[in-house]
Short mmCIF file of C-alpha atoms in Angstrom, two decimals:
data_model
loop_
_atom_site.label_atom_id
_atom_site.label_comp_id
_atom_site.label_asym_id
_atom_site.label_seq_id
_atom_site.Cartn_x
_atom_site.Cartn_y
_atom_site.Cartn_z
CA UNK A 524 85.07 99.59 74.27
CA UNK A 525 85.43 97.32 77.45
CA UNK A 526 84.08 98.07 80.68
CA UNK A 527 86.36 99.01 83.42
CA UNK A 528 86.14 95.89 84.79
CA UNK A 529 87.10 93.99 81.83
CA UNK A 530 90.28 96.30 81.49
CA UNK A 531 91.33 95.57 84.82
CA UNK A 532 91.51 91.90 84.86
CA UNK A 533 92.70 91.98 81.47
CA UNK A 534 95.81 94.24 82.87
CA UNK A 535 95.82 92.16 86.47
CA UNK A 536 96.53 88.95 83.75
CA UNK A 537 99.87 91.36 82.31
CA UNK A 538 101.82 91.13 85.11
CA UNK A 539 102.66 87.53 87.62
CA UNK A 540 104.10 87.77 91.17
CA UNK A 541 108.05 88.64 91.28
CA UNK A 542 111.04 86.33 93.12
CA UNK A 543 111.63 86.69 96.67
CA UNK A 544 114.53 88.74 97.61
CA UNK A 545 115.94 88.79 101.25
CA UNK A 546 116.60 92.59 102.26
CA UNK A 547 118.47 93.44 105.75
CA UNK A 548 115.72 93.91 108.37
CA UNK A 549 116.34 97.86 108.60
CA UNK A 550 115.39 97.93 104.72
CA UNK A 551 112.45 95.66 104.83
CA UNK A 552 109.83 98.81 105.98
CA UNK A 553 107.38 99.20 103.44
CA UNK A 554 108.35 95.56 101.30
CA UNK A 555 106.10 92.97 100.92
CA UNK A 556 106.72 89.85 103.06
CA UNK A 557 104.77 86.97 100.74
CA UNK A 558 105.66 84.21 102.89
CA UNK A 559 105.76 83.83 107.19
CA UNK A 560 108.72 85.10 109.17
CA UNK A 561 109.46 82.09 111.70
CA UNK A 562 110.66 83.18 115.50
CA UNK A 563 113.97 81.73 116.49
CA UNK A 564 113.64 82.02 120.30
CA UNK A 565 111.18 83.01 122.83
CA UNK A 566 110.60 86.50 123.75
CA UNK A 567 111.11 87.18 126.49
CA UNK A 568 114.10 84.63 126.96
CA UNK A 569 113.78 84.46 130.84
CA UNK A 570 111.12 84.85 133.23
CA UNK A 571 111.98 88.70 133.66
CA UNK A 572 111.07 91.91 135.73
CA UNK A 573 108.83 94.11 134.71
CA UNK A 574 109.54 96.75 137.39
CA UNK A 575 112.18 98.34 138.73
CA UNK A 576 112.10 97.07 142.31
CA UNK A 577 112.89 93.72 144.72
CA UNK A 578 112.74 89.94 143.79
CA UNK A 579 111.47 87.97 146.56
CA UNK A 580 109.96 84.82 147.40
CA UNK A 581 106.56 84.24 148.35
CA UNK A 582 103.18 86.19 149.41
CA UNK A 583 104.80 88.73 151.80
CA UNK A 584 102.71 91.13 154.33
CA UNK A 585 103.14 94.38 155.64
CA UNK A 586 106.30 94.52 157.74
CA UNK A 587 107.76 91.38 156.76
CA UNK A 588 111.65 92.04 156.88
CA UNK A 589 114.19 90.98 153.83
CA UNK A 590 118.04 90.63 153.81
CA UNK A 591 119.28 91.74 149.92
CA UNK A 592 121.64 89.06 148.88
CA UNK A 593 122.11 90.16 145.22
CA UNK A 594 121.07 92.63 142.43
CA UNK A 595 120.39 92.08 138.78
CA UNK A 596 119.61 94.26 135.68
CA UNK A 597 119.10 94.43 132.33
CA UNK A 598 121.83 92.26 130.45
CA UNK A 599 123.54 91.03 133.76
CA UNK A 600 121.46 88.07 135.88
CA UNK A 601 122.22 87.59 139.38
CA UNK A 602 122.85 83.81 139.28
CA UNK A 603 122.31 83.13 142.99
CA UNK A 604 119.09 81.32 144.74
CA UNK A 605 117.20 83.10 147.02
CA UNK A 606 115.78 81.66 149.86
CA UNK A 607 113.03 82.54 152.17
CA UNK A 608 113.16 85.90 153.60
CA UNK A 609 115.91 87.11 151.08
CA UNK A 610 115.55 89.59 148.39
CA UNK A 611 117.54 90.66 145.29
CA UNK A 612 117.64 94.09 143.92
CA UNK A 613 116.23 94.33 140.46
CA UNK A 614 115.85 96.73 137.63
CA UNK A 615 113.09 96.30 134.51
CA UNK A 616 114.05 93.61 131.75
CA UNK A 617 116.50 91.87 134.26
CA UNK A 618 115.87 88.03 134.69
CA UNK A 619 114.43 86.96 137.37
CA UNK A 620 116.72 85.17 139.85
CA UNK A 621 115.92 81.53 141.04
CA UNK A 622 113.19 80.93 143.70
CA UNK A 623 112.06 84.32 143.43
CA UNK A 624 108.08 84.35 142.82
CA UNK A 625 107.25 88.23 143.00
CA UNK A 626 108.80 91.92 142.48
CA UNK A 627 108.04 94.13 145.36
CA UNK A 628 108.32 97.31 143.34
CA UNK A 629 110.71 99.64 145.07
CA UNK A 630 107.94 102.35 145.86
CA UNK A 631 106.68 99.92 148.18
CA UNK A 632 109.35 99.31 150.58
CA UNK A 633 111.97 101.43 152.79
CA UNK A 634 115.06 100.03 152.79
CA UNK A 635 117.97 100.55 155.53
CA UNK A 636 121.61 98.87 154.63
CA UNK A 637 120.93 95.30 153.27
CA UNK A 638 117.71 95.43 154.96
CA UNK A 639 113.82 96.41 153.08
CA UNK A 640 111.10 96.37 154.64
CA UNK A 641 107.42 96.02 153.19
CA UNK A 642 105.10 99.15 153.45
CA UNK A 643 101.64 98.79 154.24
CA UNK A 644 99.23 99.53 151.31
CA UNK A 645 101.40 98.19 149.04
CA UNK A 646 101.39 96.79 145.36
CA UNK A 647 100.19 92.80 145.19
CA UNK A 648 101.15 92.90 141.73
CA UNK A 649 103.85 89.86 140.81
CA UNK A 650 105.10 92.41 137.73
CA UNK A 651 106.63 89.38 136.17
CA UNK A 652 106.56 88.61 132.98
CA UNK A 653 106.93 85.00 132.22
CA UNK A 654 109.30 83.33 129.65
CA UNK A 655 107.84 83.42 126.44
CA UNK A 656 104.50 85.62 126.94
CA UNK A 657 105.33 87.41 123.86
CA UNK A 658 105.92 84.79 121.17
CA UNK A 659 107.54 81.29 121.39
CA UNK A 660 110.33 79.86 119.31
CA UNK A 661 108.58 78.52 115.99
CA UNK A 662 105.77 81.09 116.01
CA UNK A 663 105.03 83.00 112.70
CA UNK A 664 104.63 86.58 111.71
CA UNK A 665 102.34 85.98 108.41
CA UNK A 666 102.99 87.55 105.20
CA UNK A 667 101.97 90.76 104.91
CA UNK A 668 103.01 94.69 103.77
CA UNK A 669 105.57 95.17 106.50
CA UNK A 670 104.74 98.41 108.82
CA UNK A 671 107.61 100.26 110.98
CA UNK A 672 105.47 98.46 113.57
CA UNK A 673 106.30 94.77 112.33
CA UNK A 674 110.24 95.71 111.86
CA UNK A 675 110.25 95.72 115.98
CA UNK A 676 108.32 92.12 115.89
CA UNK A 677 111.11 90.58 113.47
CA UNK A 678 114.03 91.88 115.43
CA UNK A 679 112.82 90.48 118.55
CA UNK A 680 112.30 87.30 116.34
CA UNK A 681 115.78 87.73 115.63
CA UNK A 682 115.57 87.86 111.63
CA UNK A 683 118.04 89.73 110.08
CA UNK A 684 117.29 89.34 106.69
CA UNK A 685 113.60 89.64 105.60
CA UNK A 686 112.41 87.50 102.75
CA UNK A 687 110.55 90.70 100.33
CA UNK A 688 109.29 90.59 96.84
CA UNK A 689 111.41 91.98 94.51
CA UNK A 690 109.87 95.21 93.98
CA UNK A 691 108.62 95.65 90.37
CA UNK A 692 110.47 98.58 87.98
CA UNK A 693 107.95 100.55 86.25
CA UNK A 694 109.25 102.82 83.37
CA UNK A 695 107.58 105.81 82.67
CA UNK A 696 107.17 108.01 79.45
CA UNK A 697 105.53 111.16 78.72
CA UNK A 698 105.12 111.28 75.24
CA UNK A 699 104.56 114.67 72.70
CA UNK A 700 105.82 117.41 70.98
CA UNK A 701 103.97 120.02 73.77
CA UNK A 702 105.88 118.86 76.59
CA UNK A 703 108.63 120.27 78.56
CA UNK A 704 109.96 119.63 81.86
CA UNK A 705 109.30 121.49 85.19
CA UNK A 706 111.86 124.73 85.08
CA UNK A 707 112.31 125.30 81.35
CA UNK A 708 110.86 127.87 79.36
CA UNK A 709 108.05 126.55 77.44
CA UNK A 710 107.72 127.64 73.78
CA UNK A 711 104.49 129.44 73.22
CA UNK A 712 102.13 126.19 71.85
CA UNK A 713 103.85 123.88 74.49
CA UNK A 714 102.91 123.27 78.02
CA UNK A 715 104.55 121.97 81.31
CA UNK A 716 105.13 117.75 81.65
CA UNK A 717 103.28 116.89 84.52
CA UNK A 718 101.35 113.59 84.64
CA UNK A 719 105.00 111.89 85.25
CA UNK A 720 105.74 113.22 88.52
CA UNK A 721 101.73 112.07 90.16
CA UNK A 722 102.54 108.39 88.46
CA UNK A 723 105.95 108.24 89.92
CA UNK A 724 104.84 109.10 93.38
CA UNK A 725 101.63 106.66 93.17
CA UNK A 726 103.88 103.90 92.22
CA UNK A 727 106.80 104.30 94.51
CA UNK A 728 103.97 104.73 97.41
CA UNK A 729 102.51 101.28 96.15
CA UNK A 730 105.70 99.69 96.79
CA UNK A 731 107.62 99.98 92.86
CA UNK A 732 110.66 100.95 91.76
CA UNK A 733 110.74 103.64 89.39
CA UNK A 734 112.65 104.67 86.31
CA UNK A 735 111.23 108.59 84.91
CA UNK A 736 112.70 108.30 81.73
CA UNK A 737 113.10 111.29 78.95
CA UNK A 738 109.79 112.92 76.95
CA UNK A 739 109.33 111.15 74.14
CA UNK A 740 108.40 113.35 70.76
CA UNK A 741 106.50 113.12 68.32
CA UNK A 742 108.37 110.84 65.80
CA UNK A 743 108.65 106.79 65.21
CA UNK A 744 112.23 107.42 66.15
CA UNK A 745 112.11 109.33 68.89
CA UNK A 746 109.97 107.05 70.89
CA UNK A 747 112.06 104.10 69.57
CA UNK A 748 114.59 105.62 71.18
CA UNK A 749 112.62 105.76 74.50
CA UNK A 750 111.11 102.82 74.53
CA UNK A 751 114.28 101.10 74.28
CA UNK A 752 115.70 103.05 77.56
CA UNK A 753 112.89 100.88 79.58
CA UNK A 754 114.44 97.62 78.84
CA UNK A 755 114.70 95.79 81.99
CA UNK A 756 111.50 97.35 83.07
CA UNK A 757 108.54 95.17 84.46
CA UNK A 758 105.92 97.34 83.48
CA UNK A 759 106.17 100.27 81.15
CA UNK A 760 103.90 103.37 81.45
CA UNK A 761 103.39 105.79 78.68
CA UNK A 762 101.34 108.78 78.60
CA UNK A 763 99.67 110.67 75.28
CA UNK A 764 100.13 109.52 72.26
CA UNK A 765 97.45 106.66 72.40
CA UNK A 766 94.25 107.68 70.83
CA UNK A 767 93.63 108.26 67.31
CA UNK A 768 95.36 110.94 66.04
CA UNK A 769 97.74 111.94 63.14
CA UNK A 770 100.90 112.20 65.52
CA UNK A 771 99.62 109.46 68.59
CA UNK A 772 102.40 106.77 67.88
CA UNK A 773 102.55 104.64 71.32
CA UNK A 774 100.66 102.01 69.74
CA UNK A 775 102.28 101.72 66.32
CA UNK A 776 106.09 102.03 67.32
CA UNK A 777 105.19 99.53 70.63
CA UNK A 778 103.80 96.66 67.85
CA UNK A 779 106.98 97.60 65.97
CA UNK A 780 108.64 95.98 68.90
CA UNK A 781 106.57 93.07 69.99
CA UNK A 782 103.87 94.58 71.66
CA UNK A 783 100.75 91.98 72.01
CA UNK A 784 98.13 94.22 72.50
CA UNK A 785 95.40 93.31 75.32
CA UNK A 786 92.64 95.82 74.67
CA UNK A 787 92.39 99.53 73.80
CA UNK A 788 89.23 102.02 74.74
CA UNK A 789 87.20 101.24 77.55
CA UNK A 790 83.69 102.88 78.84
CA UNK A 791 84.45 104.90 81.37
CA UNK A 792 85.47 108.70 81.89
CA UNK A 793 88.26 110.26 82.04
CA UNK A 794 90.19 108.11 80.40
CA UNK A 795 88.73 106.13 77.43
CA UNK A 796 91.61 105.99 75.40
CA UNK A 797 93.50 103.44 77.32
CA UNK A 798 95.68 100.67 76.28
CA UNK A 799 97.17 97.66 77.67
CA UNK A 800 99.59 94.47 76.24
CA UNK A 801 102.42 92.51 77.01
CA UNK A 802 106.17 93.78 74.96
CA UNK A 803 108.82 91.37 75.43
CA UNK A 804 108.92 90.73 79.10
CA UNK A 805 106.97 93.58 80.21
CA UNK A 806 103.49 95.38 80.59
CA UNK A 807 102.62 98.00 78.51
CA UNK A 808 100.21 100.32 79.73
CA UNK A 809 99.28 103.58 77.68
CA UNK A 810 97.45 106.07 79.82
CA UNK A 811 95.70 109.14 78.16
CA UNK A 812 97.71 112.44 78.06
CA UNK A 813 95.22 114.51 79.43
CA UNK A 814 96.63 114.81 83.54
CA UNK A 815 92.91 113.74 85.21
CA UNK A 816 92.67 110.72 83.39
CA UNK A 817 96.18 109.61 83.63
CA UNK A 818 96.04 109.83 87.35
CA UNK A 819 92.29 108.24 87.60
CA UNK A 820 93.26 105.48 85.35
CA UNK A 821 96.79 104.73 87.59
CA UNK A 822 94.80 104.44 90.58
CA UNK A 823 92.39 102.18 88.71
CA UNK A 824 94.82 100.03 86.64
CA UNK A 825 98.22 100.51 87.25
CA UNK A 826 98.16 100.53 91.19
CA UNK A 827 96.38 97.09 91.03
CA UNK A 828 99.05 95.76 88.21
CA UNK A 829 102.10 97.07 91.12
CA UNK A 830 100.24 95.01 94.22
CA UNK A 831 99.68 91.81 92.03
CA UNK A 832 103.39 91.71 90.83
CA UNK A 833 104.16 92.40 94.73
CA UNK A 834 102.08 89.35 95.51
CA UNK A 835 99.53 90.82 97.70
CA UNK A 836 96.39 88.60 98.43
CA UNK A 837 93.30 89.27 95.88
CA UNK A 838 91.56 91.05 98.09
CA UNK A 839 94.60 93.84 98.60
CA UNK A 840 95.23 93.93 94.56
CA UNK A 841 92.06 95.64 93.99
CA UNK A 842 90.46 96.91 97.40
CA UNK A 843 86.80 97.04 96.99
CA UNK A 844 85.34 100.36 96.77
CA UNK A 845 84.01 102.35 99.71
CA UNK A 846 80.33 103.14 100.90
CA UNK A 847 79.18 106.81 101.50
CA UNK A 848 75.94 109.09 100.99
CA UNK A 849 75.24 111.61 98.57
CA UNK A 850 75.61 115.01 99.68
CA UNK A 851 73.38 116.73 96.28
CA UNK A 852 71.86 115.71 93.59
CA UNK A 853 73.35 114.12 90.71
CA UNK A 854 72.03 113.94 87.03
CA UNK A 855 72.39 110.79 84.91
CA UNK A 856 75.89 109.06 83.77
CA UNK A 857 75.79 108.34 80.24
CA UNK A 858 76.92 105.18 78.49
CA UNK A 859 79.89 105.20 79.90
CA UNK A 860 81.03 104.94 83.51
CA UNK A 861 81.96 108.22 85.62
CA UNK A 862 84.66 108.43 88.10
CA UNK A 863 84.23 111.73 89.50
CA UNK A 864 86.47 113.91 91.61
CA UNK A 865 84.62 114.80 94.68
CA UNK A 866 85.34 115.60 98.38
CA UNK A 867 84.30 113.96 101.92
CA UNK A 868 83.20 114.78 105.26
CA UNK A 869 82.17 113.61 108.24
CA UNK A 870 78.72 112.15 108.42
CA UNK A 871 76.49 110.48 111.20
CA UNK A 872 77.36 106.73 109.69
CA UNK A 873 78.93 106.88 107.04
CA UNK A 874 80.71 110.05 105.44
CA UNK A 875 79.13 112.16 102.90
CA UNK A 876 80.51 112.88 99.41
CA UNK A 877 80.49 115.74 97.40
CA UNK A 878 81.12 115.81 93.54
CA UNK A 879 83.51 118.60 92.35
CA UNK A 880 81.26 121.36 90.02
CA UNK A 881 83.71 121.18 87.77
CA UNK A 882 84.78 117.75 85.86
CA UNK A 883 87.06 118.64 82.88
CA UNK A 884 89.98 116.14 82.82
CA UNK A 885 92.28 118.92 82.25
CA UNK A 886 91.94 120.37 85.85
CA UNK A 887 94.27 119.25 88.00
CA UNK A 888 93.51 121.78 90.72
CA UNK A 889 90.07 119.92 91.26
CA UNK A 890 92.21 116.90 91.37
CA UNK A 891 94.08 118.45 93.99
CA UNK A 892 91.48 119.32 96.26
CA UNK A 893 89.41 115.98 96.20
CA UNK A 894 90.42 113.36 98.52
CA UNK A 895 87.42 110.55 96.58
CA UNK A 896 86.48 109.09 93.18
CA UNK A 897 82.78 109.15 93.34
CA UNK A 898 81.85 105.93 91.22
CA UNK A 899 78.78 106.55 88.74
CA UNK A 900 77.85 103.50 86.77
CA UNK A 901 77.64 103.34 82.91
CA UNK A 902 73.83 104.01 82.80
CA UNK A 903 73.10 105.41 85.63
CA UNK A 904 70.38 107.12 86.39
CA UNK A 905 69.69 110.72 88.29
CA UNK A 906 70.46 110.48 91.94
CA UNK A 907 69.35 112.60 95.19
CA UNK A 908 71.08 113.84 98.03
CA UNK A 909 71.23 110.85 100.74
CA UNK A 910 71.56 108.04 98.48
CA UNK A 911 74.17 105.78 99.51
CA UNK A 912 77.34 105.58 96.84
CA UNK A 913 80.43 103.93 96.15
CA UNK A 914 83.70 105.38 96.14
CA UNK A 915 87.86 105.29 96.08
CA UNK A 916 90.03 107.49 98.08
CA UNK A 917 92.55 109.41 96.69
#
């Protein structure tokens, strides 16, 4: 067996960054941008109003008189000078007209024909915004996983087409004779597929594409059969069917076709039985049937194998776990490492975490309920209520 951390950069080496693809800007939310975005103009454009109001020139007082020569708005400039004691109706996002210094905002004045007139008290605000207070022409957006936030930015950079990584198609097979899908009748030894549907979400939310293909049974030809539906695939995810049993195949039929294993067992639980190699021009990884440790073992290995073919910075691939305090006692881990389902809440510094009673890695309604992975080192000793912990969030 391999420690956990010996699996993962062993399954981190399986996969490489994908090409760059360049996706219309209103399909670019959630894609990884690998490389800068570059501005094409300044924003804004033109010096421009930032109230609705009156250009003028100048410091004006309280009572100072001005004759409105022209108006302006959003989209359509005045394109007139104004001149000392003349003023030019203006609305918000309008440019600001030449030889105009300051926006009397309309609150601020009473106005009678062509004529305002400035009220005392009022604003001494210029509410202009200059040319280019935003972002200049050449300025970058960097690379980064783009947020509904960032698709505003690029527009007003005026890129159209976003340069993404190709997003990375991950294949996934539930393997065994026990298995049927959500809304059949299942025979009386056989039990409901469900590890597919938790892998396909955690992968699409990481950014993948994803291809749920048929169960795969119990026979060499069977998951032949399967295996050959995820050609194209960039990594391919199979669940059961790799420990040591009379009837777990994954392993044999995958070296059939080319597969190069990388490792197989590693100390931690759930999931010991996991396996990892490269077939053809894919990953193979061969999570354990049993639902907990399918799910644990995606977040620890196949997540991290998604963001790396993405292209996202090191420290992104694998985020470093989380600090928080013990909220019992704990007994002892074992020889191999313990990734526990467990529950937060609010603490004074940092939040406090408490390990689900129950561990099996058949019980997926403890899985449901947590919201952490409380890490317990291989070899780790007993540990009281207070001590400070690491952990992942679910």
């Amino acid at each position: 067996m391999i420690s956990v951390e010996e699996a993962l950069a062993q399954c981190l080496a399986l996969v490489a960054p994908l090409p760059v693809e360049h996706v219309p800007l209103a399909q670019s939310c959630g894609r990884y941008m690998p490389q800068p975005a570059t501005a094409t103009r300044d924003q804004p454009p033109f010096a421009a109003s930032a109230m609705d109001g009156y250009a003028v020139q100048g410091d004006p007082a309280a009572g100072d008189r001005f004759t409105v020569v022209g108006e302006a708005g959003a989209g359509h400039a005045w394109h007139g000078t104004l001149g000392p004691l003349q003023a030019a109706r203006i609305f918000t996002g309008a440019p600001l007209p030449a030889g105009a210094t300051r926006v009397i905002i309309q609150e601020d004045v009473t106005r009678d024909g062509d004529v305002i007139t400035l009220s005392a008290g009022a604003d001494t605000g210029t509410h202009i915004r200059p040319a280019g207070q935003d972002f200049r022409a050449g300025d970058t957006l960097s690379a980064r996983l783009l947020r509904p936030n960032d698709l505003a930015l690029l527009a007003s950079m005026n890129v159209p087409l976003v340069p993404v990584t190709r997003r990375p198609v991950v294949a996934i097979i539930a393997t065994g004779d026990e298995l049927v899908m959500p809304g059949e009748t299942p025979g009386p030894d056989q039990i409901i597929a469900s590890n597919s549907f938790t892998l396909k979400a955690l992968a699409e939310e990481a950014g993948a594409e994803v291809r749920l293909l048929p169960i795969a049974r119990d026979t060499v030809e069977a998951l032949s059969f399967v295996l050959g539906l995820a050609e194209g695939a960039d990594i391919i995810v199979t669940t059961g069917g790799a420990s040591v049993g009379d009837h777990d195949l994954v392993a044999q039929v995958a070296e059939s076709l080319g597969l190069q294993r990388a490792f197989w067992k590693i100390a931690m639980r759930p999931g010991k039985p996991l396996m990892a190699g490269r077939m053809g021009n894919a990953a193979l990884l061969g999570l354990p049937g049993n639902p907990v440790s399918s799910v644990v073992c995606a977040h620890l290995f196949l997540l991290p194998m998604i963001r790396a073919a993405l292209g996202l910075p090191a420290e992104a691939v694998s985020p470093p776990p989380r600090s928080a305090l013990l909220a019992q006692d704990v007994g002892p881990t074992g020889p191999r490492a313990h990734y526990m389902r467990a529950t937060l809440t609010q603490g004074e510094a940092l939040p406090l975490i408490t390990p689900a009673d129950r561990q099996d890695s058949s019980l997926l309604s403890v899985l449901s309920a947590a919201d952490a992975l409380l890490i317990r080192p291989a070899g780790d000793g007993p540990r009281r209520a207070g001590e400070r912990v690491s952990y992942l969030p679910l």
